Amino acid sequence: MYKISMVSLGCPKNQVDAEMMLASLKKADFEIAAEEAQADAIIINTCGFIEDAKKEAIENILEASMYKKNGNCKALIVTGCLAERYKDDVTEEIPEVDVCVGIGSNSRIAEIVKQAIEGKKENSFGPKEDLDLNGERILGGYPFSTYLKVGDGCNNCCTYCAIPKIRGKMRSRTIEECVAEAEKLAESGVKELIVVAQDTTAYGEDIYGKPMLPELLRKLAKIKKLHWIRTLYTYPDRITDELLDTIASEEKLVKYLDIPLQHVNGDVLKRMNRKGDRQSLSDLIDKIRAKIPDITIRTTFITGFPGETEEQFCEMAEFVKEKRFDRLGCFTYSPEEDTVAAEFDNQIDEQTKADRMDNIMEQQLTIAAEKNDEKIGSVTEVLIEGWDDYIKCYFGRTPADAPEVDGKIFFMADRQLKIGDFVKVQINDCIDYDLLGELI
């Protein structure tokens, strides 16, 4: 029996792909190794979205390659977006890699890995459309919280984004397929389900002729053992009154929306091939808060997009200050090969991009601290994620916090608690993005 180890990088959608590959490998009698040093083969499931992600992938590949010299590893295999995007270039440019596998060949991963271990090392790139969206998974994170990937690919074609070239056009799973998987996950102990796709608000357009996210969410909310249902990656143009009314009315749908805005200046958004401007986006945020007064809104922005003037940047900074987002991430523009924006004139220098990003994030830190101060004295529901042995307290997340990207709450308790349970916690203090409290 061969042993396999996997490192999965990047977004939750990529994590789901990794979990499906692990299930395929286990079904083919591979043993999942506890340590990379024990593995006969190591898989690096990569992200290739922006430059920093590519650097992280290469670092992990080179670190794993050491086990070919100092461990049992006979094959180093690269999968995921970097593999799909650069194909044979990966093995040519990084000779430590034995096999490169595109997303369309994920279903053949067990066969490919076995052959690689036994000496047959051939790259494999099936059609993108062959990526299976349904199948067994071995969950890689907490057993009580996981992602439900409702589709793959994207039709938006933002000028800075390589995802449509990497993943292809949007392909939705059927409502029945999504609900069936969610029910199975709930039966296995999952209590928080996080709905994801490249653009979740486009879910269903390709197979039903119209967006079906609200209908899907209503059906998911009927699954008894699920407690929280969270939605990420919602596109501002497709946030409808029906979606907002569904989130407002369904108790299990946490009052949380992730809306990557990227910018607010109309001219910059047009060059990004995105719709809207400051006024329309301001109206959208106001409408969301009016319909769901206790909503937590998370967004992301890009600084230094080609041609972004100081005035246009200041417009975005003013918008951030005005709208006081609950959660916000900011990234510098990364010119990616084979994207339209990479060929634009007036590329911004790296220092200016970074300075603008720092400006936004410093501003957001102040806003986040003020918003957390406002929560002191209130009581919130918390999903317990673990015990911090250093500060001797439990930690977890509130409904306002998505995993990985948002903050945590650390709290004292006068009795032993079970990881994965929901409890009520009073908020007593805050430190930057995190909260401090005590069990009620």
C-alpha positions as a Markdown table, in Angstrom:
| # | Residue | x | y | z |
|---|---|---|---|---|
| 1 | Met | 0.0 | 0.0 | 0.0 |
| 2 | Tyr | 1.5 | 3.3 | -1.1 |
| 3 | Lys | 1.3 | 6.4 | 1.2 |
| 4 | Ile | 0.3 | 9.8 | 0.0 |
| 5 | Ser | 0.6 | 13.3 | 1.4 |
| 6 | Met | -1.1 | 16.4 | 0.1 |
| 7 | Val | -0.6 | 20.1 | 0.6 |
| 8 | Ser | -3.5 | 22.2 | -0.6 |
| 9 | Leu | -3.1 | 26.0 | -1.2 |
| 10 | Gly | -5.3 | 28.8 | -2.2 |
| 11 | Cys | -9.0 | 29.3 | -2.0 |
| 12 | Pro | -11.8 | 27.1 | -0.6 |
| 13 | Lys | -12.8 | 25.9 | -4.1 |
| 14 | Asn | -9.3 | 24.5 | -4.5 |
| 15 | Gln | -9.6 | 22.9 | -1.1 |
| 16 | Val | -12.8 | 21.1 | -2.1 |
| 17 | Asp | -10.9 | 19.7 | -5.2 |
| 18 | Ala | -8.1 | 18.5 | -2.9 |
| 19 | Glu | -10.6 | 16.7 | -0.7 |
| 20 | Met | -12.2 | 15.0 | -3.6 |
| 21 | Met | -8.8 | 13.8 | -4.9 |
| 22 | Leu | -7.9 | 12.5 | -1.4 |
| 23 | Ala | -11.2 | 10.5 | -1.4 |
| 24 | Ser | -10.3 | 9.0 | -4.8 |
| 25 | Leu | -6.8 | 8.1 | -3.6 |
| 26 | Lys | -8.2 | 6.4 | -0.4 |
| 27 | Lys | -10.7 | 4.5 | -2.5 |
| 28 | Ala | -7.8 | 3.2 | -4.6 |
| 29 | Asp | -6.1 | 1.9 | -1.4 |
| 30 | Phe | -3.6 | 4.7 | -0.9 |
| 31 | Glu | -2.9 | 5.4 | 2.8 |
| 32 | Ile | -2.8 | 9.1 | 3.8 |
| 33 | Ala | 0.5 | 9.7 | 5.5 |
| 34 | Ala | 0.6 | 11.7 | 8.7 |
| 35 | Glu | 4.0 | 13.2 | 7.8 |
| 36 | Glu | 5.4 | 14.1 | 4.4 |
| 37 | Ala | 8.6 | 12.3 | 5.2 |
| 38 | Gln | 6.6 | 9.0 | 5.3 |
| 39 | Ala | 4.9 | 9.5 | 1.9 |
| 40 | Asp | 5.7 | 7.6 | -1.3 |
| 41 | Ala | 4.2 | 10.6 | -3.2 |
| 42 | Ile | 3.5 | 14.2 | -2.3 |
| 43 | Ile | 0.9 | 16.2 | -4.1 |
| 44 | Ile | 1.0 | 20.0 | -4.0 |
| 45 | Asn | -2.5 | 21.3 | -5.0 |
| 46 | Thr | -1.6 | 24.8 | -6.1 |
| 47 | Cys | -3.2 | 28.2 | -6.6 |
| 48 | Gly | -2.1 | 30.3 | -9.6 |
| 49 | Phe | -4.4 | 33.3 | -9.3 |
| 50 | Ile | -1.9 | 36.1 | -8.5 |
| 51 | Glu | 1.9 | 36.4 | -8.2 |
| 52 | Asp | 2.0 | 35.9 | -4.5 |
| 53 | Ala | 0.1 | 32.7 | -4.8 |
| 54 | Lys | 2.5 | 31.4 | -7.5 |
| 55 | Lys | 5.4 | 32.2 | -5.2 |
| 56 | Glu | 3.8 | 30.3 | -2.3 |
| 57 | Ala | 3.2 | 27.4 | -4.6 |
| 58 | Ile | 6.8 | 27.2 | -5.8 |
| 59 | Glu | 8.1 | 27.5 | -2.2 |
| 60 | Asn | 5.9 | 24.6 | -1.2 |
| 61 | Ile | 7.0 | 22.6 | -4.2 |
| 62 | Leu | 10.7 | 23.1 | -3.4 |
| 63 | Glu | 10.2 | 22.3 | 0.3 |
| 64 | Ala | 8.4 | 19.1 | -0.6 |
| 65 | Ser | 11.2 | 18.2 | -3.0 |
| 66 | Met | 13.6 | 17.8 | -0.1 |
| 67 | Tyr | 11.7 | 14.6 | 0.9 |
| 68 | Lys | 12.9 | 13.0 | -2.4 |
| 69 | Lys | 16.4 | 13.4 | -1.0 |
| 70 | Asn | 15.7 | 12.8 | 2.7 |
| 71 | Gly | 12.5 | 10.8 | 2.9 |
| 72 | Asn | 10.5 | 8.1 | 1.1 |
| 73 | Cys | 9.1 | 10.3 | -1.7 |
| 74 | Lys | 9.4 | 8.8 | -5.1 |
| 75 | Ala | 7.1 | 11.2 | -6.9 |
| 76 | Leu | 6.3 | 14.9 | -6.5 |
| 77 | Ile | 3.1 | 15.8 | -8.2 |
| 78 | Val | 1.6 | 19.3 | -8.9 |
| 79 | Thr | -2.1 | 19.8 | -9.3 |
| 80 | Gly | -4.5 | 22.7 | -9.2 |
| 81 | Cys | -4.6 | 26.1 | -10.9 |
| 82 | Leu | -0.8 | 26.6 | -11.3 |
| 83 | Ala | -0.7 | 23.2 | -13.0 |
| 84 | Glu | -3.7 | 24.0 | -15.3 |
| 85 | Arg | -2.4 | 27.4 | -16.1 |
| 86 | Tyr | 1.2 | 26.6 | -17.0 |
| 87 | Lys | 0.9 | 22.9 | -18.0 |
| 88 | Asp | 4.2 | 21.4 | -19.2 |
| 89 | Asp | 6.1 | 24.6 | -18.3 |
| 90 | Val | 5.8 | 23.5 | -14.6 |
| 91 | Thr | 7.9 | 20.3 | -15.1 |
| 92 | Glu | 10.3 | 22.1 | -17.5 |
| 93 | Glu | 10.9 | 25.1 | -15.2 |
| 94 | Ile | 10.9 | 23.2 | -11.9 |
| 95 | Pro | 12.7 | 19.9 | -12.6 |
| 96 | Glu | 12.0 | 18.7 | -9.0 |
| 97 | Val | 8.4 | 18.1 | -10.2 |
| 98 | Asp | 7.8 | 14.7 | -11.6 |
| 99 | Val | 4.2 | 15.0 | -12.9 |
| 100 | Cys | 1.9 | 18.0 | -13.5 |
| 101 | Val | -1.9 | 17.3 | -13.5 |
| 102 | Gly | -4.5 | 19.7 | -14.9 |
| 103 | Ile | -7.9 | 20.1 | -13.3 |
| 104 | Gly | -9.5 | 18.1 | -16.0 |
| 105 | Ser | -7.5 | 15.0 | -15.0 |
| 106 | Asn | -8.3 | 15.2 | -11.3 |
| 107 | Ser | -10.6 | 12.1 | -11.6 |
| 108 | Arg | -7.5 | 10.1 | -12.8 |
| 109 | Ile | -5.3 | 11.2 | -9.8 |
| 110 | Ala | -5.0 | 7.7 | -8.3 |
| 111 | Glu | -3.9 | 6.1 | -11.5 |
| 112 | Ile | -1.5 | 8.9 | -12.3 |
| 113 | Val | 0.1 | 8.8 | -8.8 |
| 114 | Lys | 0.5 | 5.1 | -8.8 |
| 115 | Gln | 2.2 | 5.2 | -12.2 |
| 116 | Ala | 4.4 | 8.1 | -11.1 |
| 117 | Ile | 5.6 | 6.1 | -8.0 |
| 118 | Glu | 6.3 | 3.1 | -10.2 |
| 119 | Gly | 8.4 | 5.2 | -12.6 |
| 120 | Lys | 5.9 | 6.2 | -15.4 |
| 121 | Lys | 5.9 | 10.0 | -15.1 |
| 122 | Glu | 3.7 | 11.7 | -17.6 |
| 123 | Asn | 1.8 | 15.0 | -17.4 |
| 124 | Ser | -1.9 | 14.8 | -17.8 |
| 125 | Phe | -4.3 | 17.6 | -18.9 |
| 126 | Gly | -7.9 | 16.6 | -19.6 |
| 127 | Pro | -10.5 | 19.1 | -20.8 |
| 128 | Lys | -11.4 | 21.6 | -18.1 |
| 129 | Glu | -15.0 | 20.5 | -18.4 |
| 130 | Asp | -14.0 | 17.0 | -17.2 |
| 131 | Leu | -13.4 | 18.3 | -13.7 |
| 132 | Asp | -16.0 | 16.4 | -11.6 |
| 133 | Leu | -18.1 | 18.6 | -9.4 |
| 134 | Asn | -19.7 | 15.7 | -7.6 |
| 135 | Gly | -18.1 | 13.0 | -5.5 |
| 136 | Glu | -16.8 | 11.8 | -2.2 |
| 137 | Arg | -14.6 | 14.0 | -0.1 |
| 138 | Ile | -12.2 | 13.6 | 2.8 |
| 139 | Leu | -12.6 | 16.8 | 4.8 |
| 140 | Gly | -9.3 | 18.6 | 5.5 |
| 141 | Gly | -10.4 | 21.1 | 8.0 |
| 142 | Tyr | -12.6 | 21.1 | 11.0 |
| 143 | Pro | -15.2 | 18.3 | 10.9 |
| 144 | Phe | -17.9 | 20.7 | 11.9 |
| 145 | Ser | -17.4 | 23.4 | 9.3 |
| 146 | Thr | -16.8 | 23.0 | 5.6 |
| 147 | Tyr | -17.4 | 24.3 | 2.1 |
| 148 | Leu | -20.1 | 23.4 | -0.4 |
| 149 | Lys | -18.8 | 24.2 | -3.9 |
| 150 | Val | -21.9 | 24.8 | -6.1 |
| 151 | Gly | -20.1 | 25.4 | -9.4 |
| 152 | Asp | -16.8 | 26.0 | -11.1 |
| 153 | Gly | -15.5 | 28.5 | -13.6 |
| 154 | Cys | -16.6 | 32.0 | -14.3 |
| 155 | Asn | -18.2 | 34.0 | -17.1 |
| 156 | Asn | -17.5 | 37.5 | -15.7 |
| 157 | Cys | -14.1 | 38.0 | -17.5 |
| 158 | Cys | -12.8 | 40.8 | -15.3 |
| 159 | Thr | -9.8 | 42.2 | -17.2 |
| 160 | Tyr | -7.3 | 41.5 | -14.3 |
| 161 | Cys | -8.4 | 37.9 | -13.7 |
| 162 | Ala | -7.1 | 34.7 | -15.2 |
| 163 | Ile | -9.7 | 32.4 | -13.6 |
| 164 | Pro | -11.9 | 32.0 | -16.8 |
| 165 | Lys | -8.8 | 30.9 | -18.7 |
| 166 | Ile | -7.8 | 28.5 | -15.9 |
| 167 | Arg | -11.2 | 27.2 | -14.9 |
| 168 | Gly | -13.3 | 27.8 | -18.0 |
| 169 | Lys | -16.9 | 28.9 | -18.2 |
| 170 | Met | -19.3 | 28.8 | -15.2 |
| 171 | Arg | -20.7 | 25.3 | -14.6 |
| 172 | Ser | -23.3 | 24.9 | -11.9 |
| 173 | Arg | -24.2 | 21.7 | -10.1 |
| 174 | Thr | -28.0 | 21.0 | -9.9 |
| 175 | Ile | -29.9 | 22.0 | -6.8 |
| 176 | Glu | -30.5 | 18.3 | -6.1 |
| 177 | Glu | -26.8 | 17.5 | -6.3 |
| 178 | Cys | -25.9 | 20.4 | -3.9 |
| 179 | Val | -28.7 | 19.5 | -1.4 |
| 180 | Ala | -27.8 | 15.8 | -1.5 |
| 181 | Glu | -24.1 | 16.6 | -0.6 |
| 182 | Ala | -25.2 | 19.1 | 2.1 |
| 183 | Glu | -27.4 | 16.5 | 3.7 |
| 184 | Lys | -24.6 | 14.0 | 3.7 |
| 185 | Leu | -22.2 | 16.5 | 5.2 |
| 186 | Ala | -24.7 | 17.4 | 7.9 |
| 187 | Glu | -25.2 | 13.7 | 8.8 |
| 188 | Ser | -21.4 | 13.4 | 9.1 |
| 189 | Gly | -21.3 | 16.2 | 11.7 |
| 190 | Val | -21.0 | 19.4 | 9.7 |
| 191 | Lys | -22.8 | 22.2 | 11.4 |
| 192 | Glu | -21.6 | 25.2 | 9.4 |
| 193 | Leu | -21.9 | 25.1 | 5.6 |
| 194 | Ile | -20.1 | 27.7 | 3.5 |
| 195 | Val | -21.5 | 28.1 | 0.0 |
| 196 | Val | -18.8 | 28.9 | -2.6 |
| 197 | Ala | -18.1 | 29.3 | -6.3 |
| 198 | Gln | -16.1 | 31.7 | -8.4 |
| 199 | Asp | -19.3 | 33.8 | -8.4 |
| 200 | Thr | -22.0 | 32.3 | -6.2 |
| 201 | Thr | -24.6 | 34.8 | -7.3 |
| 202 | Ala | -24.3 | 33.4 | -10.9 |
| 203 | Tyr | -25.2 | 29.9 | -9.6 |
| 204 | Gly | -27.7 | 28.2 | -11.8 |
| 205 | Glu | -27.7 | 30.7 | -14.7 |
| 206 | Asp | -26.1 | 28.1 | -17.0 |
| 207 | Ile | -28.5 | 25.2 | -16.3 |
| 208 | Tyr | -31.7 | 27.0 | -15.2 |
| 209 | Gly | -31.6 | 30.1 | -17.3 |
| 210 | Lys | -31.6 | 32.4 | -14.2 |
| 211 | Pro | -29.8 | 32.8 | -10.9 |
| 212 | Met | -30.9 | 30.2 | -8.4 |
| 213 | Leu | -28.9 | 31.0 | -5.3 |
| 214 | Pro | -31.9 | 32.1 | -3.3 |
| 215 | Glu | -33.8 | 28.9 | -4.1 |
| 216 | Leu | -30.8 | 26.8 | -3.2 |
| 217 | Leu | -30.2 | 28.6 | 0.1 |
| 218 | Arg | -33.9 | 28.1 | 1.1 |
| 219 | Lys | -33.6 | 24.4 | 0.4 |
| 220 | Leu | -30.3 | 24.2 | 2.4 |
| 221 | Ala | -31.9 | 26.0 | 5.3 |
| 222 | Lys | -34.4 | 23.1 | 5.6 |
| 223 | Ile | -31.6 | 20.6 | 6.5 |
| 224 | Lys | -32.2 | 20.0 | 10.2 |
| 225 | Lys | -28.6 | 19.3 | 11.4 |
| 226 | Leu | -27.1 | 22.4 | 9.8 |
| 227 | His | -26.9 | 25.4 | 12.1 |
| 228 | Trp | -25.1 | 28.1 | 10.1 |
| 229 | Ile | -25.1 | 28.6 | 6.4 |
| 230 | Arg | -22.8 | 31.3 | 5.0 |
| 231 | Thr | -22.3 | 32.6 | 1.5 |
| 232 | Leu | -19.0 | 33.8 | 0.0 |
| 233 | Tyr | -18.1 | 35.4 | -3.3 |
| 234 | Thr | -21.3 | 37.3 | -4.2 |
| 235 | Tyr | -21.0 | 39.6 | -7.2 |
| 236 | Pro | -22.5 | 43.1 | -6.5 |
| 237 | Asp | -24.5 | 43.3 | -9.8 |
| 238 | Arg | -26.3 | 40.1 | -9.0 |
| 239 | Ile | -27.4 | 40.8 | -5.4 |
| 240 | Thr | -31.1 | 40.8 | -5.8 |
| 241 | Asp | -34.0 | 41.7 | -3.5 |
| 242 | Glu | -34.9 | 38.0 | -3.5 |
| 243 | Leu | -31.4 | 37.1 | -2.2 |
| 244 | Leu | -31.5 | 39.7 | 0.5 |
| 245 | Asp | -35.0 | 38.8 | 1.6 |
| 246 | Thr | -34.0 | 35.1 | 1.7 |
| 247 | Ile | -31.0 | 35.9 | 4.0 |
| 248 | Ala | -33.2 | 38.1 | 6.1 |
| 249 | Ser | -36.0 | 35.6 | 6.6 |
| 250 | Glu | -34.1 | 32.3 | 7.0 |
| 251 | Glu | -32.8 | 31.8 | 10.5 |
| 252 | Lys | -30.0 | 29.4 | 9.6 |
| 253 | Leu | -28.5 | 31.8 | 7.0 |
| 254 | Val | -26.0 | 33.9 | 9.0 |
| 255 | Lys | -26.4 | 37.6 | 8.4 |
| 256 | Tyr | -23.2 | 37.9 | 6.5 |
| 257 | Leu | -22.3 | 38.7 | 2.9 |
| 258 | Asp | -19.0 | 38.7 | 1.2 |
| 259 | Ile | -19.1 | 41.2 | -1.7 |
| 260 | Pro | -15.8 | 41.7 | -3.5 |
| 261 | Leu | -16.2 | 45.3 | -4.9 |
| 262 | Gln | -12.6 | 45.7 | -6.1 |
| 263 | His | -13.0 | 49.5 | -6.7 |
| 264 | Val | -15.7 | 52.2 | -6.7 |
| 265 | Asn | -14.6 | 54.6 | -9.3 |
| 266 | Gly | -16.7 | 54.2 | -12.4 |
| 267 | Asp | -13.9 | 54.5 | -14.9 |
| 268 | Val | -11.7 | 52.1 | -13.1 |
| 269 | Leu | -14.5 | 49.6 | -12.8 |
| 270 | Lys | -15.2 | 49.9 | -16.5 |
| 271 | Arg | -11.5 | 49.2 | -17.3 |
| 272 | Met | -11.9 | 46.1 | -15.0 |
| 273 | Asn | -14.9 | 45.0 | -17.1 |
| 274 | Arg | -17.1 | 45.4 | -14.0 |
| 275 | Lys | -20.3 | 47.4 | -13.7 |
| 276 | Gly | -21.3 | 50.2 | -11.4 |
| 277 | Asp | -19.8 | 53.3 | -9.8 |
| 278 | Arg | -19.6 | 54.9 | -6.4 |
| 279 | Gln | -23.2 | 56.0 | -6.3 |
| 280 | Ser | -24.6 | 52.6 | -7.4 |
| 281 | Leu | -22.4 | 50.7 | -5.0 |
| 282 | Ser | -23.3 | 53.1 | -2.2 |
| 283 | Asp | -27.0 | 52.5 | -2.9 |
| 284 | Leu | -26.4 | 48.8 | -2.8 |
| 285 | Ile | -24.7 | 48.8 | 0.6 |
| 286 | Asp | -27.4 | 51.1 | 2.0 |
| 287 | Lys | -30.1 | 48.8 | 0.6 |
| 288 | Ile | -28.5 | 45.7 | 2.1 |
| 289 | Arg | -28.2 | 47.3 | 5.5 |
| 290 | Ala | -31.8 | 48.5 | 5.3 |
| 291 | Lys | -33.1 | 45.1 | 4.5 |
| 292 | Ile | -30.8 | 43.2 | 7.0 |
| 293 | Pro | -29.9 | 45.7 | 9.8 |
| 294 | Asp | -27.6 | 43.3 | 11.6 |
| 295 | Ile | -25.7 | 42.2 | 8.4 |
| 296 | Thr | -22.0 | 41.8 | 8.4 |
| 297 | Ile | -20.5 | 43.0 | 5.1 |
| 298 | Arg | -17.1 | 41.8 | 4.0 |
| 299 | Thr | -15.5 | 43.2 | 0.8 |
| 300 | Thr | -12.1 | 43.4 | -1.0 |
| 301 | Phe | -10.5 | 46.2 | -3.0 |
| 302 | Ile | -7.6 | 46.4 | -5.4 |
| 303 | Thr | -5.1 | 49.3 | -5.4 |
| 304 | Gly | -2.9 | 50.3 | -8.3 |
| 305 | Phe | -5.0 | 49.0 | -11.1 |
| 306 | Pro | -3.5 | 50.3 | -14.4 |
| 307 | Gly | -4.2 | 54.0 | -14.8 |
| 308 | Glu | -5.6 | 54.5 | -11.3 |
| 309 | Thr | -5.1 | 58.1 | -10.5 |
| 310 | Glu | -4.5 | 59.6 | -7.1 |
| 311 | Glu | -8.0 | 61.1 | -7.3 |
| 312 | Gln | -9.6 | 57.8 | -8.2 |
| 313 | Phe | -7.7 | 56.1 | -5.3 |
| 314 | Cys | -8.9 | 58.8 | -2.9 |
| 315 | Glu | -12.5 | 58.2 | -4.0 |
| 316 | Met | -12.1 | 54.6 | -3.0 |
| 317 | Ala | -10.5 | 55.6 | 0.3 |
| 318 | Glu | -13.3 | 58.0 | 1.0 |
| 319 | Phe | -15.9 | 55.3 | 0.2 |
| 320 | Val | -14.2 | 52.9 | 2.7 |
| 321 | Lys | -14.3 | 55.6 | 5.4 |
| 322 | Glu | -18.0 | 56.5 | 4.6 |
| 323 | Lys | -19.4 | 52.9 | 4.4 |
| 324 | Arg | -17.4 | 51.5 | 7.4 |
| 325 | Phe | -17.3 | 47.9 | 6.2 |
| 326 | Asp | -17.3 | 45.3 | 9.0 |
| 327 | Arg | -14.6 | 43.2 | 7.2 |
| 328 | Leu | -12.3 | 44.4 | 4.5 |
| 329 | Gly | -9.3 | 43.0 | 2.6 |
| 330 | Cys | -7.1 | 45.0 | 0.2 |
| 331 | Phe | -4.6 | 43.7 | -2.4 |
| 332 | Thr | -2.2 | 45.4 | -4.8 |
| 333 | Tyr | -2.9 | 44.8 | -8.5 |
| 334 | Ser | -1.0 | 41.9 | -9.9 |
| 335 | Pro | -0.4 | 42.0 | -13.7 |
| 336 | Glu | -1.1 | 38.4 | -14.8 |
| 337 | Glu | -0.1 | 36.8 | -18.1 |
| 338 | Asp | -2.8 | 36.3 | -20.6 |
| 339 | Thr | -5.1 | 38.9 | -19.0 |
| 340 | Val | -6.3 | 42.0 | -20.8 |
| 341 | Ala | -5.2 | 44.4 | -18.0 |
| 342 | Ala | -1.6 | 43.2 | -18.1 |
| 343 | Glu | -1.3 | 44.9 | -21.5 |
| 344 | Phe | -2.9 | 48.2 | -20.4 |
| 345 | Asp | -0.8 | 51.4 | -20.5 |
| 346 | Asn | -0.1 | 53.4 | -17.4 |
| 347 | Gln | 0.9 | 50.5 | -15.1 |
| 348 | Ile | 1.4 | 51.7 | -11.5 |
| 349 | Asp | 4.7 | 51.2 | -9.8 |
| 350 | Glu | 4.9 | 48.6 | -6.9 |
| 351 | Gln | 5.6 | 51.2 | -4.2 |
| 352 | Thr | 2.6 | 53.3 | -5.1 |
| 353 | Lys | 0.4 | 50.2 | -5.1 |
| 354 | Ala | 1.7 | 49.2 | -1.7 |
| 355 | Asp | 1.4 | 52.6 | -0.2 |
| 356 | Arg | -2.2 | 52.8 | -1.3 |
| 357 | Met | -3.0 | 49.4 | 0.1 |
| 358 | Asp | -1.4 | 50.3 | 3.4 |
| 359 | Asn | -3.5 | 53.5 | 3.5 |
| 360 | Ile | -6.7 | 51.5 | 3.1 |
| 361 | Met | -5.8 | 48.8 | 5.6 |
| 362 | Glu | -4.7 | 51.4 | 8.3 |
| 363 | Gln | -8.0 | 53.1 | 7.8 |
| 364 | Gln | -9.9 | 49.8 | 8.1 |
| 365 | Leu | -8.0 | 48.8 | 11.3 |
| 366 | Thr | -9.4 | 51.9 | 13.0 |
| 367 | Ile | -12.9 | 51.2 | 11.7 |
| 368 | Ala | -12.7 | 47.5 | 12.8 |
| 369 | Ala | -11.5 | 48.5 | 16.3 |
| 370 | Glu | -14.4 | 51.0 | 16.6 |
| 371 | Lys | -16.9 | 48.5 | 15.5 |
| 372 | Asn | -15.5 | 45.9 | 17.9 |
| 373 | Asp | -15.7 | 48.5 | 20.8 |
| 374 | Glu | -19.4 | 48.9 | 20.0 |
| 375 | Lys | -19.9 | 45.1 | 20.6 |
| 376 | Ile | -18.5 | 45.2 | 24.2 |
| 377 | Gly | -21.2 | 44.2 | 26.6 |
| 378 | Ser | -23.2 | 42.3 | 24.0 |
| 379 | Val | -23.8 | 38.6 | 23.8 |
| 380 | Thr | -23.1 | 36.5 | 20.7 |
| 381 | Glu | -23.3 | 33.0 | 19.5 |
| 382 | Val | -19.9 | 31.3 | 19.0 |
| 383 | Leu | -18.8 | 28.2 | 17.2 |
| 384 | Ile | -16.0 | 26.7 | 19.4 |
| 385 | Glu | -13.0 | 25.9 | 17.2 |
| 386 | Gly | -10.4 | 24.9 | 19.8 |
| 387 | Trp | -8.4 | 25.6 | 23.0 |
| 388 | Asp | -5.5 | 27.9 | 23.2 |
| 389 | Asp | -3.0 | 26.3 | 25.6 |
| 390 | Tyr | -0.8 | 29.4 | 25.8 |
| 391 | Ile | -3.5 | 31.8 | 27.1 |
| 392 | Lys | -5.6 | 29.1 | 28.6 |
| 393 | Cys | -8.9 | 29.8 | 27.0 |
| 394 | Tyr | -11.2 | 28.6 | 24.2 |
| 395 | Phe | -11.5 | 30.3 | 20.8 |
| 396 | Gly | -14.0 | 30.3 | 18.0 |
| 397 | Arg | -15.9 | 32.4 | 15.6 |
| 398 | Thr | -19.1 | 34.4 | 15.7 |
| 399 | Pro | -21.7 | 34.6 | 12.9 |
| 400 | Ala | -19.8 | 37.7 | 11.7 |
| 401 | Asp | -16.6 | 35.8 | 11.1 |
| 402 | Ala | -15.8 | 33.5 | 8.1 |
| 403 | Pro | -13.0 | 31.0 | 8.6 |
| 404 | Glu | -9.4 | 32.0 | 7.6 |
| 405 | Val | -10.3 | 35.5 | 6.4 |
| 406 | Asp | -11.9 | 37.1 | 9.5 |
| 407 | Gly | -11.1 | 37.4 | 13.2 |
| 408 | Lys | -11.8 | 35.1 | 16.2 |
| 409 | Ile | -13.2 | 35.4 | 19.7 |
| 410 | Phe | -11.2 | 34.2 | 22.6 |
| 411 | Phe | -13.2 | 33.4 | 25.7 |
| 412 | Met | -12.9 | 32.1 | 29.3 |
| 413 | Ala | -15.2 | 29.3 | 30.5 |
| 414 | Asp | -15.8 | 27.9 | 34.0 |
| 415 | Arg | -16.4 | 24.4 | 32.7 |
| 416 | Gln | -15.1 | 22.0 | 30.0 |
| 417 | Leu | -16.6 | 22.6 | 26.6 |
| 418 | Lys | -16.8 | 20.4 | 23.4 |
| 419 | Ile | -15.0 | 21.6 | 20.3 |
| 420 | Gly | -17.6 | 22.1 | 17.5 |
| 421 | Asp | -20.5 | 23.1 | 19.9 |
| 422 | Phe | -22.3 | 26.4 | 19.8 |
| 423 | Val | -22.3 | 28.5 | 23.0 |
| 424 | Lys | -23.3 | 32.0 | 24.1 |
| 425 | Val | -20.4 | 34.4 | 25.0 |
| 426 | Gln | -20.4 | 37.9 | 26.4 |
| 427 | Ile | -18.0 | 40.2 | 24.7 |
| 428 | Asn | -15.8 | 42.1 | 27.2 |
| 429 | Asp | -12.9 | 43.5 | 25.2 |
| 430 | Cys | -11.2 | 43.5 | 21.8 |
| 431 | Ile | -7.7 | 43.5 | 20.4 |
| 432 | Asp | -7.5 | 44.8 | 16.8 |
| 433 | Tyr | -9.7 | 42.4 | 14.8 |
| 434 | Asp | -10.3 | 39.8 | 17.6 |
| 435 | Leu | -12.7 | 39.8 | 20.4 |
| 436 | Leu | -12.3 | 38.7 | 24.1 |
| 437 | Gly | -15.1 | 37.4 | 26.2 |
| 438 | Glu | -16.5 | 34.9 | 28.7 |
| 439 | Leu | -19.0 | 32.0 | 28.5 |
| 440 | Ile | -22.5 | 32.9 | 29.6 |
